[in-house]
Coordinates of C-alpha atoms in Angstrom, one line a residue:
M1 CA 0.0 0.0 0.0
K2 CA 2.8 2.4 0.9
K3 CA 4.5 1.5 -2.4
F4 CA 1.5 2.7 -4.4
V5 CA 1.2 6.0 -2.4
F6 CA 4.9 6.7 -3.0
L7 CA 4.5 6.1 -6.7
G8 CA 1.6 8.5 -6.9
I9 CA 3.6 11.2 -5.1
I10 CA 6.4 10.8 -7.7
I11 CA 3.9 11.1 -10.6
A12 CA 2.3 14.2 -9.1
I13 CA 5.7 15.9 -8.6
A14 CA 6.6 15.0 -12.3
G15 CA 3.3 16.6 -13.4
V16 CA 4.1 19.8 -11.5
V17 CA 7.5 20.0 -13.2
C18 CA 6.0 19.5 -16.6
L19 CA 3.1 21.9 -16.1
G20 CA 5.0 24.6 -14.2
F21 CA 8.7 24.7 -13.7
G22 CA 9.5 22.9 -17.0
Y23 CA 7.5 25.3 -19.4
Q24 CA 9.5 27.5 -22.0
K25 CA 7.8 30.1 -24.2
S26 CA 8.2 29.7 -28.0
P27 CA 10.9 32.1 -29.7
E28 CA 9.7 35.2 -31.8
P29 CA 10.2 34.7 -35.6
N30 CA 12.9 36.8 -37.4
V31 CA 12.1 39.5 -40.1
Y32 CA 14.8 39.1 -42.8
Y33 CA 15.1 39.9 -46.5
E34 CA 15.6 37.5 -49.3
V35 CA 17.6 38.9 -52.3
Y36 CA 16.8 37.8 -55.9
L37 CA 18.7 38.6 -59.1
K38 CA 16.9 37.7 -62.3
D39 CA 14.5 35.5 -60.2
K40 CA 17.5 33.6 -58.7
S41 CA 17.9 33.7 -54.9
L42 CA 21.3 35.1 -53.8
G43 CA 20.6 34.6 -50.1
V44 CA 18.9 36.1 -47.0
I45 CA 20.2 39.2 -45.3
A46 CA 19.3 40.9 -42.1
S47 CA 18.9 44.5 -43.5
K48 CA 17.9 45.9 -46.8
D49 CA 19.2 49.3 -45.9
E50 CA 22.6 47.7 -45.1
L51 CA 22.8 46.3 -48.6
D52 CA 21.8 49.6 -50.2
D53 CA 24.5 51.4 -48.1
Y54 CA 27.1 48.8 -49.0
I55 CA 26.3 49.2 -52.7
N56 CA 26.5 53.0 -52.5
T57 CA 29.7 52.9 -50.4
N58 CA 31.5 50.7 -52.8
G59 CA 30.4 52.6 -55.9
S60 CA 33.2 55.2 -55.9
Y61 CA 34.2 54.4 -59.4
Y62 CA 30.8 55.2 -60.9
K63 CA 30.5 58.3 -58.6
N64 CA 33.7 59.7 -60.0
K65 CA 32.9 58.7 -63.6
Y66 CA 29.5 60.3 -63.7
G67 CA 29.8 62.9 -61.0
V68 CA 27.0 61.5 -58.9
N69 CA 26.5 61.1 -55.2
E70 CA 24.5 57.8 -55.1
V71 CA 24.9 54.4 -56.7
Y72 CA 21.9 52.0 -56.6
S73 CA 21.1 48.3 -57.0
P74 CA 20.5 46.8 -60.4
T75 CA 17.0 47.2 -61.9
D76 CA 16.6 43.4 -62.0
L77 CA 17.4 43.0 -58.3
Q78 CA 14.5 42.2 -56.0
V79 CA 14.5 42.3 -52.2
K80 CA 11.5 40.6 -50.5
K81 CA 10.7 40.8 -46.9
I82 CA 10.3 37.4 -45.2
T83 CA 9.4 36.1 -41.7
T84 CA 11.3 33.0 -40.6
Y85 CA 12.4 31.1 -37.5
N86 CA 15.7 30.3 -39.2
D87 CA 18.6 32.4 -37.8
K88 CA 21.0 31.8 -40.6
V89 CA 21.7 34.9 -42.8
S90 CA 24.2 35.7 -45.6
S91 CA 26.7 38.5 -45.2
V92 CA 26.0 41.7 -47.2
R93 CA 29.5 41.5 -48.6
D94 CA 28.9 38.0 -50.1
V95 CA 25.6 39.1 -51.7
Y96 CA 27.3 42.2 -53.1
K97 CA 30.0 40.0 -54.7
Q98 CA 27.4 37.9 -56.5
I99 CA 25.5 41.0 -57.7
S100 CA 28.7 42.5 -59.0
K101 CA 29.5 39.3 -60.9
D102 CA 26.1 38.9 -62.6
S103 CA 24.6 42.3 -63.1
N104 CA 25.2 46.1 -63.2
F105 CA 24.5 48.7 -60.7
T106 CA 22.5 51.8 -61.5
I107 CA 22.5 55.6 -61.1
K108 CA 19.7 58.1 -61.2
G109 CA 19.1 59.8 -64.6
Y110 CA 16.6 60.3 -67.4
E111 CA 15.4 57.9 -70.2
F112 CA 14.3 59.6 -73.4
K113 CA 12.4 57.5 -76.0
I114 CA 12.3 58.7 -79.6
K115 CA 9.6 57.1 -81.8
K116 CA 10.2 57.6 -85.5
Q117 CA 8.0 56.6 -88.4
T118 CA 9.5 56.0 -91.9
T119 CA 8.1 55.0 -95.3
N120 CA 9.7 52.1 -97.0
D121 CA 10.3 51.8 -100.8
D122 CA 7.2 49.8 -101.2
G123 CA 5.1 52.4 -99.4
S124 CA 4.6 50.5 -96.2
E125 CA 5.0 52.4 -92.8
E126 CA 7.6 51.3 -90.3
T127 CA 7.9 52.5 -86.7
S128 CA 11.3 52.4 -84.8
E129 CA 12.2 53.5 -81.3
K130 CA 15.5 54.7 -79.9
T131 CA 16.4 55.1 -76.3
I132 CA 18.8 57.8 -75.0
Y133 CA 20.0 58.1 -71.4
V134 CA 21.2 61.3 -69.8
L135 CA 22.0 62.3 -66.3
D136 CA 20.4 65.7 -66.6
K137 CA 17.4 66.8 -68.7
K138 CA 19.4 69.9 -69.7
V139 CA 21.9 67.8 -71.6
F140 CA 19.2 66.5 -73.9
K141 CA 17.6 70.0 -74.3
K142 CA 21.0 71.6 -75.2
A143 CA 21.8 68.8 -77.7
I144 CA 18.5 69.3 -79.4
E145 CA 19.0 73.0 -79.6
A146 CA 22.5 72.5 -81.0
L147 CA 21.1 70.1 -83.7
I148 CA 18.4 72.6 -84.6
E149 CA 21.0 75.4 -84.9
T150 CA 23.1 73.1 -87.1
F151 CA 20.3 72.7 -89.7
V152 CA 18.5 76.0 -89.3
G153 CA 21.4 78.3 -88.5
K154 CA 22.2 79.8 -85.0
D155 CA 21.4 83.4 -85.9
R156 CA 18.2 82.6 -87.8
Y157 CA 17.0 80.3 -85.0
E158 CA 17.7 82.9 -82.3
A159 CA 15.9 85.6 -84.4
Y160 CA 12.9 83.3 -84.7
L161 CA 12.8 82.5 -81.0
D162 CA 13.2 86.2 -80.1
D163 CA 10.5 87.2 -82.6
N164 CA 13.2 89.5 -84.2
Q165 CA 13.2 88.4 -87.8
V166 CA 13.7 91.1 -90.5
K167 CA 10.3 92.1 -92.0
I168 CA 10.0 91.1 -95.7
E169 CA 9.7 94.3 -97.8
T170 CA 10.6 92.9 -101.2
T171 CA 12.4 89.6 -100.9
G172 CA 13.5 87.6 -98.0
E173 CA 12.4 84.8 -95.7
N174 CA 10.9 84.3 -92.3
I175 CA 10.8 81.1 -90.3
E176 CA 7.2 80.3 -89.4
N177 CA 7.8 77.2 -87.3
V178 CA 10.6 74.9 -86.1
Y179 CA 9.8 71.5 -84.4
I180 CA 10.9 67.9 -84.0
D181 CA 8.9 65.5 -86.0
E182 CA 9.3 62.5 -83.8
D183 CA 7.3 61.6 -80.7
I184 CA 9.7 62.1 -77.7
T185 CA 8.9 61.0 -74.2
F186 CA 11.0 60.9 -71.1
K187 CA 11.0 59.7 -67.5
E188 CA 13.3 59.7 -64.5
T189 CA 14.6 56.2 -63.8
N190 CA 17.5 54.1 -62.6
I191 CA 20.0 53.6 -65.4
S192 CA 22.4 50.6 -65.7
V193 CA 26.0 51.8 -65.6
N194 CA 26.5 49.4 -68.5
E195 CA 24.4 51.7 -70.8
K196 CA 25.7 54.7 -72.8
I197 CA 24.9 57.6 -70.5
Y198 CA 25.4 61.1 -72.0
T199 CA 26.8 63.8 -69.7
D200 CA 28.0 66.2 -72.4
A201 CA 25.5 68.0 -74.7
D202 CA 28.1 68.3 -77.5
E203 CA 28.7 64.6 -77.6
L204 CA 25.0 63.8 -77.7
A205 CA 24.5 66.4 -80.4
R206 CA 27.2 64.7 -82.5
Y207 CA 25.4 61.4 -82.1
L208 CA 22.0 62.9 -83.1
L209 CA 23.7 64.3 -86.2
Y210 CA 25.9 61.4 -87.3
G211 CA 24.6 58.3 -85.4
N212 CA 27.0 55.7 -84.0
D213 CA 29.0 55.4 -87.2
Y214 CA 30.8 58.8 -87.1
N215 CA 33.6 58.1 -89.6
T216 CA 35.5 61.0 -91.2
S217 CA 38.1 61.2 -94.0
E218 CA 40.2 64.1 -95.2
Y219 CA 40.1 65.5 -98.7
T220 CA 42.8 67.8 -100.1
V221 CA 41.5 70.4 -102.5
S222 CA 42.9 70.5 -106.1
A223 CA 42.9 73.4 -108.6
G224 CA 39.4 73.8 -110.1
D225 CA 37.5 72.1 -107.3
T226 CA 34.2 73.5 -106.1
I227 CA 32.1 72.6 -103.1
E228 CA 29.6 70.9 -105.4
N229 CA 32.0 68.6 -107.2
V230 CA 34.0 67.8 -104.1
A231 CA 30.8 66.8 -102.4
F232 CA 29.6 64.7 -105.3
N233 CA 32.9 62.9 -105.9
N234 CA 33.0 62.0 -102.2
Q235 CA 29.3 60.8 -102.2
V236 CA 28.0 63.5 -99.7
S237 CA 25.7 66.4 -100.3
P238 CA 26.9 70.0 -100.5
E239 CA 25.0 70.7 -97.3
E240 CA 26.7 67.8 -95.5
L241 CA 30.1 69.2 -96.6
L242 CA 29.2 72.6 -95.1
L243 CA 28.1 70.9 -91.8
S244 CA 31.4 69.0 -91.5
N245 CA 33.5 72.2 -92.3
P246 CA 32.2 75.1 -90.2
T247 CA 34.6 77.5 -91.9
L248 CA 32.6 77.1 -95.1
T249 CA 29.4 79.2 -94.9
S250 CA 27.9 78.8 -98.4
T251 CA 28.1 76.5 -101.5
T252 CA 29.5 79.6 -103.3
N253 CA 32.6 79.8 -101.1
L254 CA 35.9 79.5 -103.1
L255 CA 38.3 76.7 -102.4
Y256 CA 42.1 76.9 -102.8
P257 CA 44.5 74.1 -103.7
G258 CA 45.9 72.3 -100.7
Q259 CA 42.9 73.2 -98.5
K260 CA 41.9 70.3 -96.2
L261 CA 38.3 69.4 -96.0
T262 CA 36.6 66.9 -93.6
I263 CA 34.3 64.4 -95.3
A264 CA 31.5 62.9 -93.1
E265 CA 28.1 61.3 -93.9
T266 CA 25.3 62.5 -91.7
N267 CA 22.8 60.1 -90.3
P268 CA 20.3 62.2 -88.3
Q269 CA 18.6 60.3 -85.5
I270 CA 15.7 62.8 -85.3
S271 CA 14.0 65.1 -87.9
V272 CA 14.3 68.8 -87.5
V273 CA 11.4 70.4 -89.4
E274 CA 11.6 74.0 -90.5
E275 CA 8.7 75.8 -92.1
T276 CA 9.7 79.0 -93.8
Y277 CA 7.8 81.7 -95.8
V278 CA 10.1 82.7 -98.7
V279 CA 9.8 85.6 -101.2
E280 CA 12.5 85.6 -103.9
D281 CA 13.1 86.8 -107.4
I282 CA 13.5 83.8 -109.7
E283 CA 14.4 83.8 -113.4
S284 CA 11.6 82.6 -115.6
Q285 CA 13.2 80.6 -118.3
Y286 CA 12.3 81.6 -121.8
T287 CA 10.4 79.2 -124.0
T288 CA 11.6 78.0 -127.3
E289 CA 9.3 78.1 -130.3
E290 CA 10.2 75.7 -133.1
R291 CA 9.2 76.4 -136.6
Y292 CA 9.7 73.7 -139.3
D293 CA 10.9 74.3 -142.8
D294 CA 10.4 71.4 -145.2
T295 CA 13.3 72.6 -147.3
M296 CA 15.7 71.8 -144.4
V297 CA 16.6 68.3 -143.3
V298 CA 16.2 67.0 -139.8
G299 CA 19.2 68.1 -137.7
Q300 CA 19.5 71.5 -139.4
D301 CA 18.6 74.3 -137.0
K302 CA 18.6 78.1 -137.5
V303 CA 18.0 80.6 -134.7
I304 CA 16.0 83.6 -135.9
Q305 CA 15.4 85.1 -132.5
E306 CA 17.5 84.7 -129.3
G307 CA 15.7 84.0 -126.1
E308 CA 16.0 86.0 -122.9
N309 CA 14.9 85.0 -119.4
G310 CA 12.4 87.0 -117.5
M311 CA 12.0 87.5 -113.8
D312 CA 9.2 86.5 -111.4
R313 CA 8.8 87.5 -107.7
V314 CA 7.7 84.2 -106.2
S315 CA 6.3 83.6 -102.6
Q316 CA 6.0 80.2 -101.2
M317 CA 6.0 78.1 -98.0
E318 CA 8.9 75.7 -97.8
R319 CA 9.1 72.7 -95.5
K320 CA 12.6 71.3 -94.8
I321 CA 13.6 68.2 -92.9
N322 CA 17.1 68.3 -91.7
G323 CA 18.0 71.0 -94.2
T324 CA 16.4 69.2 -97.2
I325 CA 13.3 70.7 -98.9
V326 CA 10.5 68.1 -98.8
Y327 CA 7.4 70.2 -99.6
V328 CA 6.9 73.5 -101.5
D329 CA 3.5 75.2 -101.4
P330 CA 3.2 78.2 -103.9
K331 CA 1.6 81.3 -102.4
G332 CA 1.9 83.8 -105.2
K333 CA 3.8 84.9 -108.3
E334 CA 4.3 88.4 -109.8
S335 CA 6.0 88.9 -113.2
L336 CA 8.7 91.5 -113.0
K337 CA 10.0 91.0 -116.5
D338 CA 8.5 88.9 -119.3
P339 CA 10.8 86.4 -121.0
V340 CA 11.6 86.7 -124.7
T341 CA 10.8 83.6 -126.7
R342 CA 13.6 81.9 -128.6
I343 CA 12.6 81.0 -132.1
I344 CA 14.3 78.2 -134.0
V345 CA 13.7 77.0 -137.5
K346 CA 14.2 73.3 -137.8
G347 CA 14.4 71.0 -140.8
S348 CA 11.3 68.8 -141.2
K349 CA 11.9 66.5 -144.1
V350 CA 11.2 63.5 -141.9
I351 CA 8.8 63.0 -139.0
P352 CA 10.2 65.1 -136.2
D353 CA 10.4 62.5 -133.5
V354 CA 14.1 63.0 -133.2
G355 CA 15.1 65.5 -130.5
S356 CA 17.8 68.1 -130.7
T357 CA 21.0 67.3 -128.8
T358 CA 21.9 71.0 -128.3
S359 CA 18.5 72.6 -127.4
W360 CA 16.4 71.5 -124.5
G361 CA 13.2 72.9 -123.0
W362 CA 12.2 73.0 -119.3
P363 CA 9.6 70.6 -117.9
T364 CA 7.6 73.0 -115.8
D365 CA 6.1 76.5 -115.8
S366 CA 8.2 79.4 -114.5
G367 CA 8.4 80.1 -110.8
W368 CA 9.9 76.7 -110.0
T369 CA 12.2 75.8 -107.2
L370 CA 14.9 73.1 -107.4
S371 CA 14.1 71.3 -104.2
S372 CA 16.7 68.6 -104.8
G373 CA 19.5 68.2 -107.4
Y374 CA 21.5 65.4 -108.9
V375 CA 23.4 64.8 -105.5
W376 CA 24.2 62.2 -102.9
R377 CA 21.9 62.6 -100.0
T378 CA 20.0 60.8 -97.2
S379 CA 16.6 60.0 -98.6
P380 CA 13.7 61.9 -96.9
I381 CA 11.5 58.9 -97.8
N382 CA 13.4 55.9 -96.3
G383 CA 16.3 57.5 -94.5
K384 CA 18.9 55.6 -96.6
R385 CA 22.0 57.0 -98.4
E386 CA 21.4 57.3 -102.1
L387 CA 22.4 59.1 -105.3
H388 CA 19.4 61.2 -106.2
G389 CA 19.4 60.5 -110.0
G390 CA 17.6 63.5 -111.2
L391 CA 16.1 66.9 -110.4
D392 CA 13.1 67.5 -108.1
I393 CA 11.4 70.6 -109.5
S394 CA 8.8 72.1 -107.1
G395 CA 6.9 75.3 -106.7
T396 CA 4.6 75.5 -109.7
G397 CA 1.7 74.0 -107.8
Y398 CA -0.3 70.8 -107.8
G399 CA -1.9 70.1 -111.1
S400 CA 0.3 72.6 -113.1
N401 CA 1.6 71.5 -116.5
I402 CA 4.5 69.2 -117.2
Y403 CA 6.1 69.6 -120.6
A404 CA 8.2 67.3 -122.8
T405 CA 11.7 68.8 -122.9
N406 CA 12.5 67.6 -126.4
N407 CA 10.9 65.8 -129.4
G408 CA 10.5 62.1 -129.1
R409 CA 8.3 59.1 -128.8
V410 CA 6.6 57.9 -125.6
I411 CA 7.9 54.5 -124.6
E412 CA 6.3 54.2 -121.1
A413 CA 3.3 55.9 -119.5
G414 CA 1.9 54.3 -116.3
Y415 CA 2.4 53.8 -112.6
H416 CA 5.6 52.8 -110.7
Y417 CA 5.8 52.3 -106.9
S418 CA 8.5 54.9 -106.6
Y419 CA 8.1 57.2 -109.6
G420 CA 4.2 57.1 -109.3
N421 CA 2.4 58.2 -112.5
H422 CA 5.3 58.8 -114.9
V423 CA 6.2 59.1 -118.6
I424 CA 9.4 58.0 -120.3
I425 CA 10.3 59.5 -123.7
N426 CA 12.9 58.2 -126.2
H427 CA 14.3 61.2 -128.1
N428 CA 15.9 58.9 -130.7
N429 CA 19.1 60.9 -130.5
G430 CA 20.8 58.8 -127.7
Y431 CA 18.8 60.5 -124.9
Y432 CA 15.8 59.5 -122.9
T433 CA 13.9 61.6 -120.3
L434 CA 11.7 60.5 -117.4
Y435 CA 9.0 62.6 -115.6
G436 CA 7.7 61.3 -112.3
H437 CA 5.1 61.8 -109.6
M438 CA 2.4 63.1 -112.0
S439 CA -1.1 63.6 -110.7
R440 CA -2.4 62.7 -114.2
I441 CA -0.8 61.5 -117.4
A442 CA -1.8 63.2 -120.7
V443 CA -0.1 60.9 -123.3
K444 CA 0.1 57.2 -124.1
V445 CA 2.7 54.8 -125.2
G446 CA 3.6 55.3 -128.9
D447 CA 2.7 59.0 -129.0
V448 CA 5.1 61.3 -130.9
V449 CA 5.5 64.5 -128.8
S450 CA 7.2 67.8 -129.4
R451 CA 9.2 70.0 -127.1
G452 CA 6.8 72.1 -125.0
Q453 CA 3.9 69.7 -125.4
V454 CA 1.9 69.0 -122.2
I455 CA 2.5 65.3 -121.3
G456 CA 1.1 65.4 -117.7
Y457 CA 0.4 67.4 -114.6
V458 CA 2.3 68.0 -111.4
G459 CA 1.4 65.7 -108.5
M460 CA 2.8 63.6 -105.6
T461 CA 2.1 60.0 -106.6
G462 CA 4.6 57.3 -105.6
A463 CA 7.4 58.1 -103.2
A464 CA 7.0 61.8 -102.8
T465 CA 6.8 64.2 -99.8
G466 CA 5.1 67.0 -101.8
P467 CA 3.9 68.0 -105.2
H468 CA 6.8 68.2 -107.7
V469 CA 8.1 66.6 -110.9
H470 CA 11.1 64.2 -110.7
Y471 CA 13.0 64.8 -113.9
E472 CA 15.8 62.5 -115.2
I473 CA 17.9 62.4 -118.4
W474 CA 19.5 59.2 -119.6
K475 CA 22.3 59.1 -122.1
G476 CA 23.3 56.1 -124.2
C477 CA 20.9 53.6 -122.7
E478 CA 17.8 53.3 -120.6
Y479 CA 18.4 54.2 -116.9
C480 CA 22.0 55.5 -117.7
R481 CA 21.4 58.6 -115.7
I482 CA 23.3 61.8 -116.1
N483 CA 23.0 65.2 -114.4
P484 CA 20.2 66.9 -116.3
M485 CA 21.8 70.3 -115.7
S486 CA 24.7 69.2 -117.9
V487 CA 22.6 69.7 -121.1
Y488 CA 21.3 73.2 -120.2

């Protein structure tokens, strides 16, 4: 009996120990931070702030390089707050080493996005986007202003901004508007130090003008060189030659033997649009009247009255993109001096479908503007480098007459994806002519046409930015283009 009582006492004491003196409260969970890089866990750390401070403290190289006070974690780094009973954590130093190995740290700056829409040769539209990083918004603004001044001219642009342009009394020009054609957006963001980050406005302006492929060469001027032939022979436009050589101010500047010129192709990353009201006196080319004498054989010509150019005062709105005229809208024309018609008597013993090799007419009415010549340029249509194989003649207005420039036979009259509505004439003297972008064609294949005959009307069909006629002369064979001005 005593044995059972003693056993009960022992059990009771054990129970007191378990229920009272032996009880321990459960530990509190830890609040830590798990670090992920590109969705891969790098470990658990005790403090996110400690990691941020460590990154910033060890970012002296980037602080000195970019002149900033703070360096931040990579954009693909995630730090998630976790609650755990596990006491094991990684050192901030070890996590930092893994980040340094697999990613790039960031600094505060601005991201500018430039959306550009271009038209391909087949007429389809294509949208591209470029991203530019800067530390300060002012760098981007100054670079844009420098680019505008490059294409518009610093003095002209400042006069436009200050509303201080010279009032047009007789002739002259006033800028109506200057803007960037692309859609540009920006935001403040963390930028990877691995990106190209612009801190200098001049460097950014050079990129906006020439792109990444800024390659230059040097040309030594020879006797007889002009700006136009130096540019053409080096496959750049005269305007590009002026941009690369600031000491040259005009295409009429004289060059001297031994002079060194920089040759560089521009590749503008944005489109500077300038809309200008222009009033200028333009020679109106005289017309040539041909009279036929059946006692003279074909090829015999006799001038009985010399021609003399007249003068028109022409007003028009011009739109330029990066210095190249892309649209001309005629506003008015006043005749200051009437031209004198040149009269030629030609032999007509055979059908006169053979054109003269020495006398050529002009394809448009007077008051025209040569918006693009036979030059190397960056195409305003597709942005590619090209030899512009003819003349773009603008300014006479949509629907105005287009004339055959010599006698001949029409060998093509129809639509082409680039030339639009166009006519090709074989002059049966070794020369062909092409007239493009017509709004309407007035002749058909097989027609014999004479110089000065209306063959169509000015339009902007095909690859054209505005109403004009694209005029080409071929010599020796079809599509063997020459500079049309060489025959005038």
